[in-house]
Coordinates of C-alpha atoms in Angstrom, one line a residue:
M1 CA 8.1 9.6 -49.2
A2 CA 7.5 7.8 -45.8
A3 CA 5.8 9.4 -42.9
D4 CA 7.7 10.7 -39.9
P5 CA 6.1 10.4 -37.5
Q6 CA 4.3 7.3 -38.6
E7 CA 0.6 7.5 -37.4
Y8 CA -1.2 4.1 -36.5
T9 CA -4.1 2.3 -35.1
T10 CA -4.0 -0.6 -33.0
T11 CA -6.5 -3.4 -32.6
L12 CA -6.6 -6.1 -29.9
R13 CA -8.5 -9.2 -30.8
P14 CA -10.5 -10.5 -27.9
T15 CA -9.7 -13.8 -26.2
G16 CA -13.0 -14.7 -24.6
N17 CA -11.8 -13.7 -21.2
A18 CA -12.8 -10.0 -20.6
D19 CA -10.7 -9.6 -17.5
L20 CA -7.5 -10.8 -19.5
D21 CA -8.4 -8.4 -22.4
D22 CA -8.7 -5.4 -20.0
A23 CA -5.1 -6.5 -18.6
L24 CA -3.6 -6.7 -22.0
R25 CA -5.0 -3.5 -23.1
A26 CA -3.8 -1.6 -19.8
S27 CA -0.3 -3.3 -20.5
S28 CA -0.1 -2.3 -24.3
D29 CA 2.0 1.1 -25.0
L30 CA 0.7 0.6 -28.5
L31 CA -2.8 1.1 -27.4
S32 CA -2.1 3.7 -24.8
L33 CA 0.0 6.1 -26.7
Q34 CA -1.4 5.7 -30.1
K35 CA -3.4 9.0 -30.1
T36 CA -0.9 11.2 -28.3
Q37 CA 2.6 10.2 -29.1
A38 CA 3.3 9.3 -32.8
V39 CA 6.7 8.3 -33.4
S40 CA 9.0 7.7 -36.4
P41 CA 8.8 4.3 -38.0
F42 CA 12.1 2.9 -36.3
A43 CA 10.9 4.1 -32.9
L44 CA 7.4 2.6 -33.7
T45 CA 9.4 -0.6 -34.2
G46 CA 10.9 -0.4 -30.8
R47 CA 7.5 0.1 -29.4
I48 CA 6.1 -3.0 -31.0
H49 CA 9.2 -5.0 -29.6
N50 CA 8.8 -3.7 -26.1
D51 CA 5.1 -4.7 -26.1
Y52 CA 5.8 -8.2 -26.5
S53 CA 7.3 -8.5 -23.0
R54 CA 4.5 -6.3 -21.4
L55 CA 1.6 -8.4 -23.0
I56 CA 3.5 -11.5 -22.0
S57 CA 3.6 -10.3 -18.3
A58 CA 0.0 -9.7 -18.6
L59 CA -0.9 -13.2 -19.6
E60 CA 1.5 -14.5 -17.0
S61 CA -0.2 -12.5 -14.3
Y62 CA -3.5 -14.6 -15.1
G63 CA -1.7 -17.7 -15.0
F64 CA -1.0 -18.4 -18.7
Y65 CA 2.6 -19.1 -18.7
A66 CA 2.5 -21.1 -22.1
G67 CA 0.7 -18.4 -24.0
G68 CA 2.0 -16.4 -26.9
I69 CA 1.5 -12.9 -28.7
T70 CA 1.3 -12.1 -32.3
V71 CA 1.6 -8.7 -33.6
T72 CA 1.0 -8.1 -37.3
V73 CA 1.6 -4.6 -39.3
T74 CA 0.0 -3.8 -42.3
D75 CA -0.6 -0.6 -44.2
G76 CA -4.0 0.8 -43.3
G77 CA -4.3 3.0 -46.3
G78 CA -4.9 6.8 -46.7
K79 CA -6.4 9.4 -49.2
S80 CA -3.7 9.0 -51.8
G81 CA -1.2 6.5 -53.0
A82 CA -1.4 2.8 -53.2
P83 CA -0.9 0.9 -49.7
A84 CA 2.4 -0.8 -49.2
A85 CA 2.1 -4.4 -50.1
G86 CA 1.8 -7.4 -47.7
S87 CA 1.9 -7.8 -43.9
H88 CA 4.8 -8.1 -41.5
D89 CA 5.1 -9.9 -38.2
G90 CA 6.2 -7.6 -35.4
R91 CA 9.4 -9.4 -34.7
D92 CA 10.4 -9.3 -38.4
P93 CA 14.0 -7.7 -38.7
D94 CA 12.9 -6.2 -42.0
L95 CA 9.9 -4.5 -40.3
P96 CA 11.5 -1.0 -39.9
E97 CA 12.6 -0.8 -43.7
W98 CA 9.1 -2.0 -44.8
M99 CA 7.3 0.8 -42.7
Q100 CA 9.7 3.3 -44.6
S101 CA 7.6 2.1 -47.6
I102 CA 4.3 3.2 -46.0
P103 CA 3.3 6.4 -48.2
A104 CA 3.0 9.5 -46.0
G105 CA -0.7 10.1 -45.1
H106 CA -1.2 6.4 -44.5
K107 CA -1.8 4.8 -41.2
A108 CA 0.0 1.5 -40.1
Q109 CA -2.5 -0.8 -38.9
I110 CA -1.4 -3.0 -36.1
T111 CA -3.1 -6.2 -34.9
I112 CA -2.6 -7.7 -31.6
S113 CA -3.5 -11.3 -31.0
A114 CA -3.1 -13.1 -27.8
Q115 CA -3.0 -17.1 -27.5
P116 CA -3.3 -17.7 -23.8
G117 CA -2.9 -21.5 -23.7
V118 CA -3.7 -23.7 -20.9
P119 CA -3.9 -21.9 -17.6
F120 CA -1.4 -23.1 -14.9
R121 CA -2.2 -24.1 -11.4
I122 CA -0.3 -23.9 -8.2
G123 CA 1.9 -27.0 -7.8
V124 CA 4.3 -27.7 -4.8
V125 CA 4.1 -24.8 -2.1
T126 CA 7.3 -24.7 0.0
L127 CA 8.2 -22.3 3.0
N128 CA 11.7 -22.6 3.9
P129 CA 13.1 -21.1 7.0
D130 CA 15.6 -18.3 7.0
R131 CA 19.3 -19.3 7.6
G132 CA 19.6 -20.4 11.4
D133 CA 15.8 -20.4 11.9
P134 CA 13.8 -23.6 12.9
P135 CA 11.5 -25.1 10.4
V136 CA 8.3 -23.1 9.3
H137 CA 5.2 -24.3 10.9
L138 CA 2.0 -22.2 10.3
N139 CA -0.9 -21.7 12.8
A140 CA -4.5 -21.8 11.6
D141 CA -4.6 -18.1 11.5
E142 CA -1.4 -17.9 9.5
I143 CA -2.6 -20.4 6.9
R144 CA -5.8 -18.6 6.5
A145 CA -3.8 -15.5 5.8
F146 CA -1.3 -17.2 3.5
G147 CA -4.0 -18.8 1.3
M148 CA -1.9 -20.5 -1.2
K149 CA -2.9 -24.1 -1.9
P150 CA -2.0 -26.6 -4.5
G151 CA -4.4 -26.7 -7.3
M152 CA -5.2 -22.5 -7.2
P153 CA -4.8 -20.7 -10.4
A154 CA -1.3 -19.6 -10.6
Q155 CA -2.1 -15.9 -11.0
A156 CA 1.0 -13.8 -10.4
E157 CA -0.9 -11.3 -8.3
S158 CA -2.0 -13.8 -5.8
V159 CA 1.3 -15.7 -5.5
L160 CA 3.1 -12.0 -4.7
A161 CA 0.0 -11.1 -2.2
A162 CA 0.3 -14.4 -0.3
G163 CA 3.8 -13.4 0.9
V164 CA 2.8 -10.0 1.9
T165 CA -0.5 -11.2 3.8
L166 CA 1.5 -13.8 5.8
Q167 CA 4.1 -11.2 6.8
T168 CA 1.1 -8.9 7.8
A169 CA -0.1 -11.7 10.0
L170 CA 3.1 -12.5 11.6
T171 CA 3.9 -8.8 12.5
E172 CA 0.2 -8.6 13.9
E173 CA 1.2 -11.5 16.2
G174 CA 3.9 -9.5 17.5
Y175 CA 6.9 -10.6 15.3
A176 CA 8.1 -7.2 14.5
L177 CA 11.1 -8.4 12.7
A178 CA 9.2 -11.0 10.6
S179 CA 10.1 -11.2 7.0
V180 CA 8.7 -13.3 4.0
S181 CA 11.0 -13.3 0.9
K182 CA 9.5 -12.7 -2.8
P183 CA 8.4 -15.9 -4.2
Q184 CA 10.7 -18.2 -6.2
A185 CA 8.8 -20.1 -8.9
W186 CA 9.5 -23.1 -11.2
L187 CA 7.3 -23.7 -14.3
R188 CA 6.3 -27.4 -14.9
P189 CA 5.1 -27.2 -18.5
D190 CA 4.5 -30.9 -18.6
T191 CA 1.9 -30.7 -15.6
H192 CA 0.9 -27.2 -16.3
T193 CA 1.8 -26.3 -12.8
L194 CA 4.0 -23.7 -10.9
D195 CA 6.0 -24.6 -8.0
I196 CA 6.6 -21.7 -5.6
A197 CA 8.9 -21.2 -2.6
Y198 CA 9.0 -18.5 0.1
T199 CA 11.8 -18.1 2.6
V200 CA 10.1 -17.1 5.9
H201 CA 11.8 -15.5 9.2
R202 CA 9.7 -15.0 12.3
G203 CA 12.1 -13.7 14.9
P204 CA 11.1 -13.1 18.5
V205 CA 7.6 -11.7 19.8
V206 CA 8.3 -8.3 20.8
N207 CA 6.5 -5.8 22.9
L208 CA 6.5 -2.0 22.4
G209 CA 9.5 0.0 23.9
A210 CA 10.1 3.7 24.7
F211 CA 8.2 6.2 22.7
D212 CA 10.0 9.4 21.4
F213 CA 8.1 12.5 20.3
A214 CA 9.7 14.8 18.0
G215 CA 8.5 18.2 16.6
L216 CA 6.3 19.1 19.5
Q217 CA 6.5 23.0 20.1
R218 CA 3.4 24.1 22.1
T219 CA 1.9 20.7 22.7
H220 CA 2.8 18.9 26.1
P221 CA 4.2 15.5 25.7
A222 CA 2.1 14.1 28.5
Y223 CA -1.0 15.0 26.7
I224 CA 0.2 12.9 23.6
A225 CA 1.2 10.0 26.0
R226 CA -2.3 10.0 27.6
R227 CA -4.2 10.4 24.5
L228 CA -2.4 7.5 22.7
T229 CA -4.2 4.3 22.4
I230 CA -1.0 2.1 22.8
A231 CA 1.7 2.0 25.6
P232 CA 5.2 0.8 26.1
G233 CA 5.0 -2.8 27.3
E234 CA 2.0 -3.7 25.0
L235 CA 2.4 -6.2 22.2
Y236 CA 3.7 -4.9 19.1
Q237 CA 0.8 -4.8 16.5
P238 CA 1.3 -2.5 13.3
S239 CA -2.6 -2.1 13.0
R240 CA -3.0 -0.8 16.5
I241 CA 0.0 1.5 16.1
E242 CA -1.5 3.2 12.8
R243 CA -4.8 3.5 14.7
A244 CA -3.1 5.4 17.4
R245 CA -1.5 7.6 14.7
Q246 CA -4.8 8.4 13.1
D247 CA -6.4 9.1 16.5
I248 CA -3.7 11.8 17.4
A249 CA -4.0 13.3 13.9
S250 CA -8.0 13.6 14.4
T251 CA -7.4 15.9 17.3
G252 CA -6.6 18.6 14.6
L253 CA -3.7 19.9 16.5
F254 CA -1.3 18.7 13.6
S255 CA -1.0 19.0 10.0
D256 CA 1.2 15.6 9.9
V257 CA 1.8 12.8 12.2
Q258 CA 4.2 10.0 11.5
V259 CA 5.5 6.9 13.4
N260 CA 8.4 4.8 12.6
H261 CA 10.6 2.4 14.0
G262 CA 14.0 0.8 13.4
D263 CA 15.1 -2.6 12.0
T264 CA 16.8 -3.6 15.5
L265 CA 15.5 -4.1 19.0
A266 CA 16.3 -2.2 22.0
S267 CA 18.8 -4.0 24.5
D268 CA 15.7 -5.2 26.5
G269 CA 14.2 -6.8 23.4
S270 CA 11.5 -4.3 23.0
M271 CA 10.7 -2.1 19.8
P272 CA 10.9 1.8 20.3
L273 CA 8.7 4.0 18.4
D274 CA 9.7 7.2 17.0
F275 CA 6.6 9.7 16.7
S276 CA 7.1 12.9 14.6
F277 CA 4.7 15.9 14.5
R278 CA 4.3 18.9 12.5
E279 CA 1.9 21.2 14.5
G280 CA -0.7 23.0 12.6
K281 CA -1.8 26.6 12.6
R282 CA -2.6 28.0 16.2
H283 CA -4.9 30.6 15.1
S284 CA -7.7 30.7 12.5
V285 CA -10.4 33.2 11.4
G286 CA -13.8 32.2 9.6
A287 CA -16.9 33.8 8.5
E288 CA -20.5 32.5 9.2
G289 CA -23.7 33.6 7.6
G290 CA -27.1 32.4 6.6
Y291 CA -30.3 33.7 5.3
S292 CA -34.1 32.8 5.8
T293 CA -37.2 35.1 5.1
D294 CA -38.4 34.8 8.6
L295 CA -35.3 35.2 10.7
G296 CA -33.6 37.3 8.1
G297 CA -30.0 37.4 7.5
R298 CA -27.1 36.8 10.1
A299 CA -23.6 37.3 9.5
G300 CA -20.4 37.2 11.7
V301 CA -16.9 36.3 12.3
T302 CA -15.2 33.5 14.3
W303 CA -11.8 33.7 15.9
T304 CA -10.2 30.3 17.2
H305 CA -7.3 29.9 19.4
N306 CA -6.2 26.1 19.1
N307 CA -4.1 24.3 21.7
L308 CA -4.5 27.1 24.3
F309 CA -2.6 25.6 27.2
G310 CA -0.7 22.8 25.3
N311 CA -3.4 20.2 25.8
A312 CA -5.3 20.5 22.8
E313 CA -7.7 23.0 24.5
R314 CA -9.6 25.4 22.0
L315 CA -10.9 28.9 22.7
R316 CA -13.4 30.1 20.0
L317 CA -15.0 33.5 20.0
T318 CA -17.8 34.4 17.8
A319 CA -19.8 37.7 17.1
L320 CA -23.0 37.6 14.9
I321 CA -25.2 40.2 14.0
T322 CA -28.8 38.8 13.5
G323 CA -32.2 39.7 12.4
L324 CA -31.4 41.4 9.0
G325 CA -34.8 41.9 7.5
G326 CA -36.6 39.0 8.6
S327 CA -40.5 38.6 8.8
A328 CA -40.3 37.5 12.4
E329 CA -38.0 40.0 13.6
Q330 CA -38.5 43.5 14.8
G331 CA -35.0 44.8 14.7
L332 CA -31.3 44.0 14.9
G333 CA -30.0 41.4 17.3
Y334 CA -26.5 40.0 18.3
D335 CA -25.4 37.0 19.5
F336 CA -21.6 37.1 21.0
Y337 CA -20.2 34.0 22.7
A338 CA -17.0 32.4 23.8
D339 CA -16.5 28.7 23.9
L340 CA -13.9 27.0 25.5
L341 CA -13.2 23.3 25.0
K342 CA -11.2 20.8 27.1
P343 CA -10.9 17.5 25.4
D344 CA -10.1 14.2 27.2
F345 CA -11.3 15.7 30.4
G346 CA -10.8 13.0 33.1
S347 CA -11.0 10.4 30.5
R348 CA -10.0 10.3 26.6
S349 CA -13.8 9.6 26.1
Q350 CA -15.3 12.7 27.3
N351 CA -15.0 16.5 26.8
M352 CA -15.6 19.4 28.9
S353 CA -17.3 22.8 27.4
A354 CA -17.8 26.0 28.7
R355 CA -19.6 29.0 27.3
L356 CA -20.4 32.7 28.1
E357 CA -22.6 34.2 25.8
G358 CA -24.7 37.5 25.3
I359 CA -28.0 37.7 23.3
K360 CA -30.2 40.1 22.0
Q361 CA -33.4 39.2 20.2
E362 CA -35.9 41.3 18.7
L363 CA -38.7 38.8 17.7
Y364 CA -42.4 39.5 17.2
S365 CA -43.0 36.8 19.9
Y366 CA -40.8 38.5 22.4
R367 CA -37.7 40.9 22.9
Q368 CA -35.0 39.4 24.9
T369 CA -31.6 40.6 26.1
A370 CA -29.6 38.0 27.9
L371 CA -26.6 36.8 29.5
L372 CA -25.8 33.2 30.0
A373 CA -23.0 31.0 31.4
R374 CA -22.9 27.1 31.1
I375 CA -20.5 24.3 31.8
G376 CA -21.1 20.8 30.6
I377 CA -19.5 17.2 29.9
V378 CA -19.8 15.2 26.9
R379 CA -19.1 11.7 27.3
R380 CA -18.8 9.1 24.5
V381 CA -20.2 5.8 25.4
N382 CA -19.2 4.2 22.1
R383 CA -19.1 5.0 18.5
R384 CA -22.7 5.6 18.2
W385 CA -23.8 6.7 21.6
N386 CA -22.9 10.0 23.5
V387 CA -24.4 11.4 26.8
S388 CA -24.0 14.8 28.2
F389 CA -24.8 16.6 31.4
G390 CA -24.0 20.0 32.9
G391 CA -25.3 23.3 34.5
Q392 CA -26.5 26.8 32.9
I393 CA -27.4 30.1 34.5
E394 CA -29.0 32.9 32.7
Q395 CA -30.1 36.6 33.6
E396 CA -32.4 37.9 31.1
Q397 CA -34.7 40.8 30.4
I398 CA -37.7 40.0 28.2
Q399 CA -40.6 42.2 26.8
Q400 CA -43.6 40.5 25.7
M401 CA -46.9 42.4 24.8
R402 CA -45.3 45.7 26.3
T403 CA -44.7 43.7 29.6
N404 CA -41.3 43.8 31.0
N405 CA -39.9 41.0 33.1
S406 CA -36.5 39.7 34.4
Y407 CA -35.7 36.3 35.1
F408 CA -32.8 34.6 36.6
I409 CA -33.0 30.9 35.4
A410 CA -30.9 28.1 36.7
S411 CA -30.8 24.6 34.6
L412 CA -29.5 21.2 34.6
P413 CA -29.5 20.0 31.1
L414 CA -29.1 16.2 30.5
S415 CA -29.1 14.7 27.0
A416 CA -28.5 11.4 25.1
N417 CA -27.7 11.1 21.5
Y418 CA -27.5 8.0 19.0
D419 CA -26.0 8.1 15.5
G420 CA -26.3 5.1 13.4
T421 CA -25.6 6.7 10.1
G422 CA -22.0 6.3 10.0
V423 CA -21.3 9.8 9.2
D424 CA -18.6 11.5 11.2
N425 CA -18.9 15.2 10.0
P426 CA -22.6 16.4 11.0
I427 CA -22.7 18.6 7.8
T428 CA -22.1 15.5 5.5
P429 CA -25.5 14.4 4.2
A430 CA -26.5 11.0 5.8
T431 CA -27.9 8.2 3.3
H432 CA -28.8 5.5 5.6
G433 CA -29.3 4.8 9.2
V434 CA -31.1 6.5 12.3
R435 CA -30.4 9.5 14.6
L436 CA -31.9 9.8 18.1
G437 CA -31.7 12.6 20.5
A438 CA -33.5 12.9 23.7
S439 CA -32.9 15.5 26.3
I440 CA -34.4 16.8 29.9
T441 CA -33.6 20.1 31.3
P442 CA -34.9 20.6 34.9
S443 CA -35.0 24.4 35.4
A444 CA -35.9 27.0 38.1
S445 CA -37.0 30.7 37.4
L446 CA -35.9 32.6 40.5
T447 CA -37.1 36.1 39.7
D448 CA -40.7 37.7 39.3
G449 CA -42.2 34.6 41.1
T450 CA -40.4 31.4 41.5
S451 CA -41.5 28.5 39.2
F452 CA -39.8 25.1 38.7
F453 CA -40.4 23.1 35.4
A454 CA -38.6 20.4 33.2
I455 CA -38.4 20.8 29.3
M456 CA -38.4 17.3 27.6
Q457 CA -37.6 16.9 24.1
A458 CA -36.9 14.1 21.9
T459 CA -36.0 13.8 17.8
V460 CA -35.6 11.0 15.7
S461 CA -34.6 11.0 12.2
T462 CA -34.0 8.2 9.6
Y463 CA -32.5 8.0 6.0
F464 CA -33.5 5.4 3.4
D465 CA -31.3 4.9 0.4
L466 CA -33.2 3.8 -2.6
K467 CA -30.4 1.8 -3.7
A468 CA -31.7 -0.8 -1.3
L469 CA -34.7 -1.1 -3.8
G470 CA -32.6 -1.4 -6.7
L471 CA -33.8 2.2 -7.9
S472 CA -30.7 4.2 -7.9
R473 CA -26.8 4.2 -7.3
P474 CA -25.5 4.5 -3.9
G475 CA -26.5 7.7 -2.1
R476 CA -28.2 9.2 -5.2
S477 CA -31.7 9.0 -4.1
V478 CA -32.4 9.1 -0.2
L479 CA -35.9 9.4 1.6
A480 CA -35.2 11.2 4.9
W481 CA -37.9 11.6 7.8
R482 CA -37.7 13.6 11.1
G483 CA -40.0 13.5 14.1
T484 CA -39.7 15.9 16.9
I485 CA -41.8 16.1 20.3
G486 CA -41.5 18.3 23.2
N487 CA -43.3 18.9 26.6
V488 CA -42.7 21.0 29.6
E489 CA -43.8 19.8 32.9
G490 CA -44.3 21.5 36.2
A491 CA -45.6 25.0 35.3
S492 CA -48.5 26.4 33.1
T493 CA -47.4 28.6 30.2
F494 CA -47.4 31.8 31.5
A495 CA -45.5 30.8 34.4
I496 CA -42.6 29.9 32.3
P497 CA -40.3 32.4 30.8
P498 CA -41.2 33.1 27.0
D499 CA -37.9 31.9 25.8
Q500 CA -38.1 28.8 27.6
R501 CA -41.7 27.7 26.0
L502 CA -42.0 25.4 23.3
Y503 CA -42.5 27.0 19.6
A504 CA -42.9 25.6 16.1
G505 CA -42.2 27.0 12.6
G506 CA -39.2 27.8 10.7
S507 CA -36.4 25.3 9.1
A508 CA -35.9 23.3 12.2
T509 CA -39.7 22.2 12.5
V510 CA -42.3 23.5 10.0
R511 CA -41.2 25.0 6.8
G512 CA -43.4 27.3 5.1
F513 CA -44.2 29.2 8.4
R514 CA -42.1 31.8 9.8
Y515 CA -40.0 31.3 13.0
Q516 CA -42.3 30.6 16.0
G517 CA -45.3 31.0 13.5
V518 CA -47.0 27.7 14.5
G519 CA -49.3 27.7 17.4
P520 CA -51.4 30.2 19.5
Q521 CA -51.0 33.7 19.1
F522 CA -52.2 36.8 21.0
A523 CA -55.5 37.8 19.9
N524 CA -55.3 40.1 16.7
T525 CA -51.4 40.0 16.6
R526 CA -48.8 37.9 15.0
Y527 CA -47.1 37.5 18.1
A528 CA -46.7 33.8 19.3
I529 CA -47.4 32.7 22.9
G530 CA -45.5 29.6 22.9
G531 CA -46.9 26.4 24.6
T532 CA -46.0 23.3 26.9
S533 CA -46.2 20.8 24.3
M534 CA -45.1 20.6 20.6
D535 CA -44.7 18.0 17.9
A536 CA -43.5 18.3 14.3
G537 CA -42.5 15.8 11.6
S538 CA -40.7 16.4 8.1
F539 CA -40.4 14.1 5.1
E540 CA -38.0 14.8 2.2
Y541 CA -36.9 13.3 -1.1
R542 CA -33.4 13.9 -1.9
Q543 CA -31.9 13.5 -5.2
R544 CA -28.3 14.0 -6.5
I545 CA -28.0 15.4 -10.0
M546 CA -24.7 14.9 -11.8
Q547 CA -21.7 15.5 -9.3
K548 CA -22.3 18.7 -7.6
F549 CA -26.0 19.4 -7.7
G550 CA -29.1 18.2 -6.0
A551 CA -32.8 18.7 -5.6
V552 CA -35.2 18.1 -2.6
G553 CA -38.8 17.9 -2.3
F554 CA -40.4 18.2 1.2
I555 CA -43.5 18.3 3.5
D556 CA -43.6 19.4 7.0
A557 CA -46.4 19.5 9.7
G558 CA -46.5 20.4 13.4
Q559 CA -48.5 21.9 16.1
V560 CA -48.0 23.8 19.4
T561 CA -50.6 23.8 22.4
A562 CA -50.7 24.7 25.9
D563 CA -52.1 21.4 26.7
R564 CA -49.9 18.9 28.8
T565 CA -50.2 16.4 25.8
P566 CA -48.5 16.6 22.7
F567 CA -50.6 15.9 19.4
Q568 CA -53.2 18.6 20.5
G569 CA -53.8 21.9 18.8
T570 CA -54.0 23.0 15.1
V571 CA -51.8 21.1 12.8
R572 CA -50.2 23.4 10.4
V573 CA -48.7 21.8 7.0
G574 CA -45.9 23.3 4.8
A575 CA -44.7 22.2 1.6
G576 CA -41.8 23.1 -0.8
A577 CA -38.7 22.1 -2.7
G578 CA -35.1 23.1 -2.7
A579 CA -31.7 23.0 -4.6
R580 CA -28.4 21.7 -3.3
Y581 CA -24.8 22.6 -4.5
Y582 CA -22.4 20.1 -3.1
T583 CA -19.1 21.5 -2.0
P584 CA -16.0 19.9 0.0
I585 CA -17.4 21.3 3.2
G586 CA -21.0 20.2 2.7
P587 CA -23.9 21.1 0.6
V588 CA -25.2 24.7 0.2
R589 CA -28.9 24.6 0.7
L590 CA -31.7 26.8 -0.8
D591 CA -35.3 26.1 -0.1
V592 CA -38.7 27.6 -0.7
A593 CA -41.7 26.7 1.1
V594 CA -45.4 27.6 1.3
P595 CA -47.9 27.0 4.0
L596 CA -50.8 24.9 3.1
N597 CA -53.0 26.1 5.7
R598 CA -51.8 29.7 6.5
P599 CA -53.1 31.3 9.7
A600 CA -54.3 34.9 9.8
R601 CA -51.4 37.3 9.4
G602 CA -49.1 34.5 8.5
D603 CA -46.5 34.8 5.6
K604 CA -47.4 33.5 2.0
W605 CA -43.8 31.9 1.6
E606 CA -40.5 31.4 3.2
L607 CA -37.1 31.1 1.9
Y608 CA -34.2 29.4 3.5
V609 CA -30.2 29.4 2.8
G610 CA -27.5 27.5 4.8
L611 CA -25.0 25.1 4.8
G612 CA -25.7 21.5 5.2
E613 CA -29.0 19.5 5.1
T614 CA -31.9 20.6 7.1
F615 CA -31.6 17.3 9.1

């Protein structure tokens, strides 16, 4: 009794061309469906017949236009019964009846053999003008884009792609209505060549016409017009139009941005563009949290109002409870703040931001209750550099060593930052490149004795992918280094408010030591004094494990002193290891560190949990 469905196995004999074998294998339904879709003998015969044309197309795609395909079917045998005699060609009209004679439980053995033959090459290449057009003459750039030359391998993919790339080149030159037909081809078996012809229509050079914006509900059309990197009257170029679309989409205002145009020009010969928008959610709520043994836990919520006034403004309100059980904390604190962002302030390359913030900290170094307000502008110089400047005022009450002081501080922070890592999202781990940051903050403390001082800080971090040495796959094994240096000029340590002094210790500087646990301390206490100079360095080895996990080993060192010059004082060193779990929004970080030269009253170890790499 014949099997129904008829199971089978398929073998593809190698041709000696690995790429061609891969193409044949990918084209064959016999191979791709043999394990999942067994069919009746008659249906299997149909599958064999269909594979001939599919496999011939694969040969032709690699320039083998005189090749052939042979399919042979035999009884592969089974656990019982004698196998059906003989073998049959896949085109044998008696194949269905013979397959009926294969006993149940036997698999049909199908063997595919390809005979590529002599590879064909490009012969005559002709570019015909469309009806009514002048003869086609390509300039040097268009010739390079087209790429078709006599003598090239006559691979179908290249022949088809040549017309597409030529049309793209023409439209980038402003020929908005340009078209290049699919090629016509003539085989020349006697010379093993393929003659090809394309029909080319240039049309006129076109400028952009009027823009239409559809789907805007809360967003002002004037903001979109200002934000766009293209304008009516400019040369039509699809690549610039697409970059403009992506730029608008990057504002985060919209869940979808599309741009289209018709097949006809406006009466003035320009090409109008139709932009369609789907606005995103206006409000969102998020949660924030983290933990370290020195600062304890922090938890809170964030509420965001997007597109506040219709020009992409963003208001974000955040409420955090801090100091949940940390060794550097004496009690609970809070951090409440409101951020207002005004993008494209005066220029599409700069943003204005403002913050109003209330802070309470119960640190061992000092207790602080403060209200601050600041406003600033961040200007993007280019894709790697940005600068910022602004102003800040702060009214605070600070208790240190049972002494209470009030301060009113006015500051003018200035900073410059460079990012050569190529990473747009700051939470995404960098694998190569350098980051630099430098700031200077002239400040005046105007209460309890006026003092003027300037805080100067600089940080550099660099990342080296061991792929460059051939030791790993890209992004799997990375060495990372960070160096930080700071200095305060203009006032002595105790003339500077405690929260404006320099400290070290914690995840941002020297792990293994509690927050502000590196540097001079008040005698017989664990209270940090702070200093006027600080330096710290970190070295990490980061290793990805499988897809979602990773491990880190690190060593940190740093020092703080009241001297005017960095690199003074007692160097404290910490070392540790950590684990990473990679999520779509960044790696979840868990690090454990110990001090290698623990000071008196210092913690024996520290634990850090957060989102994103330490630097």
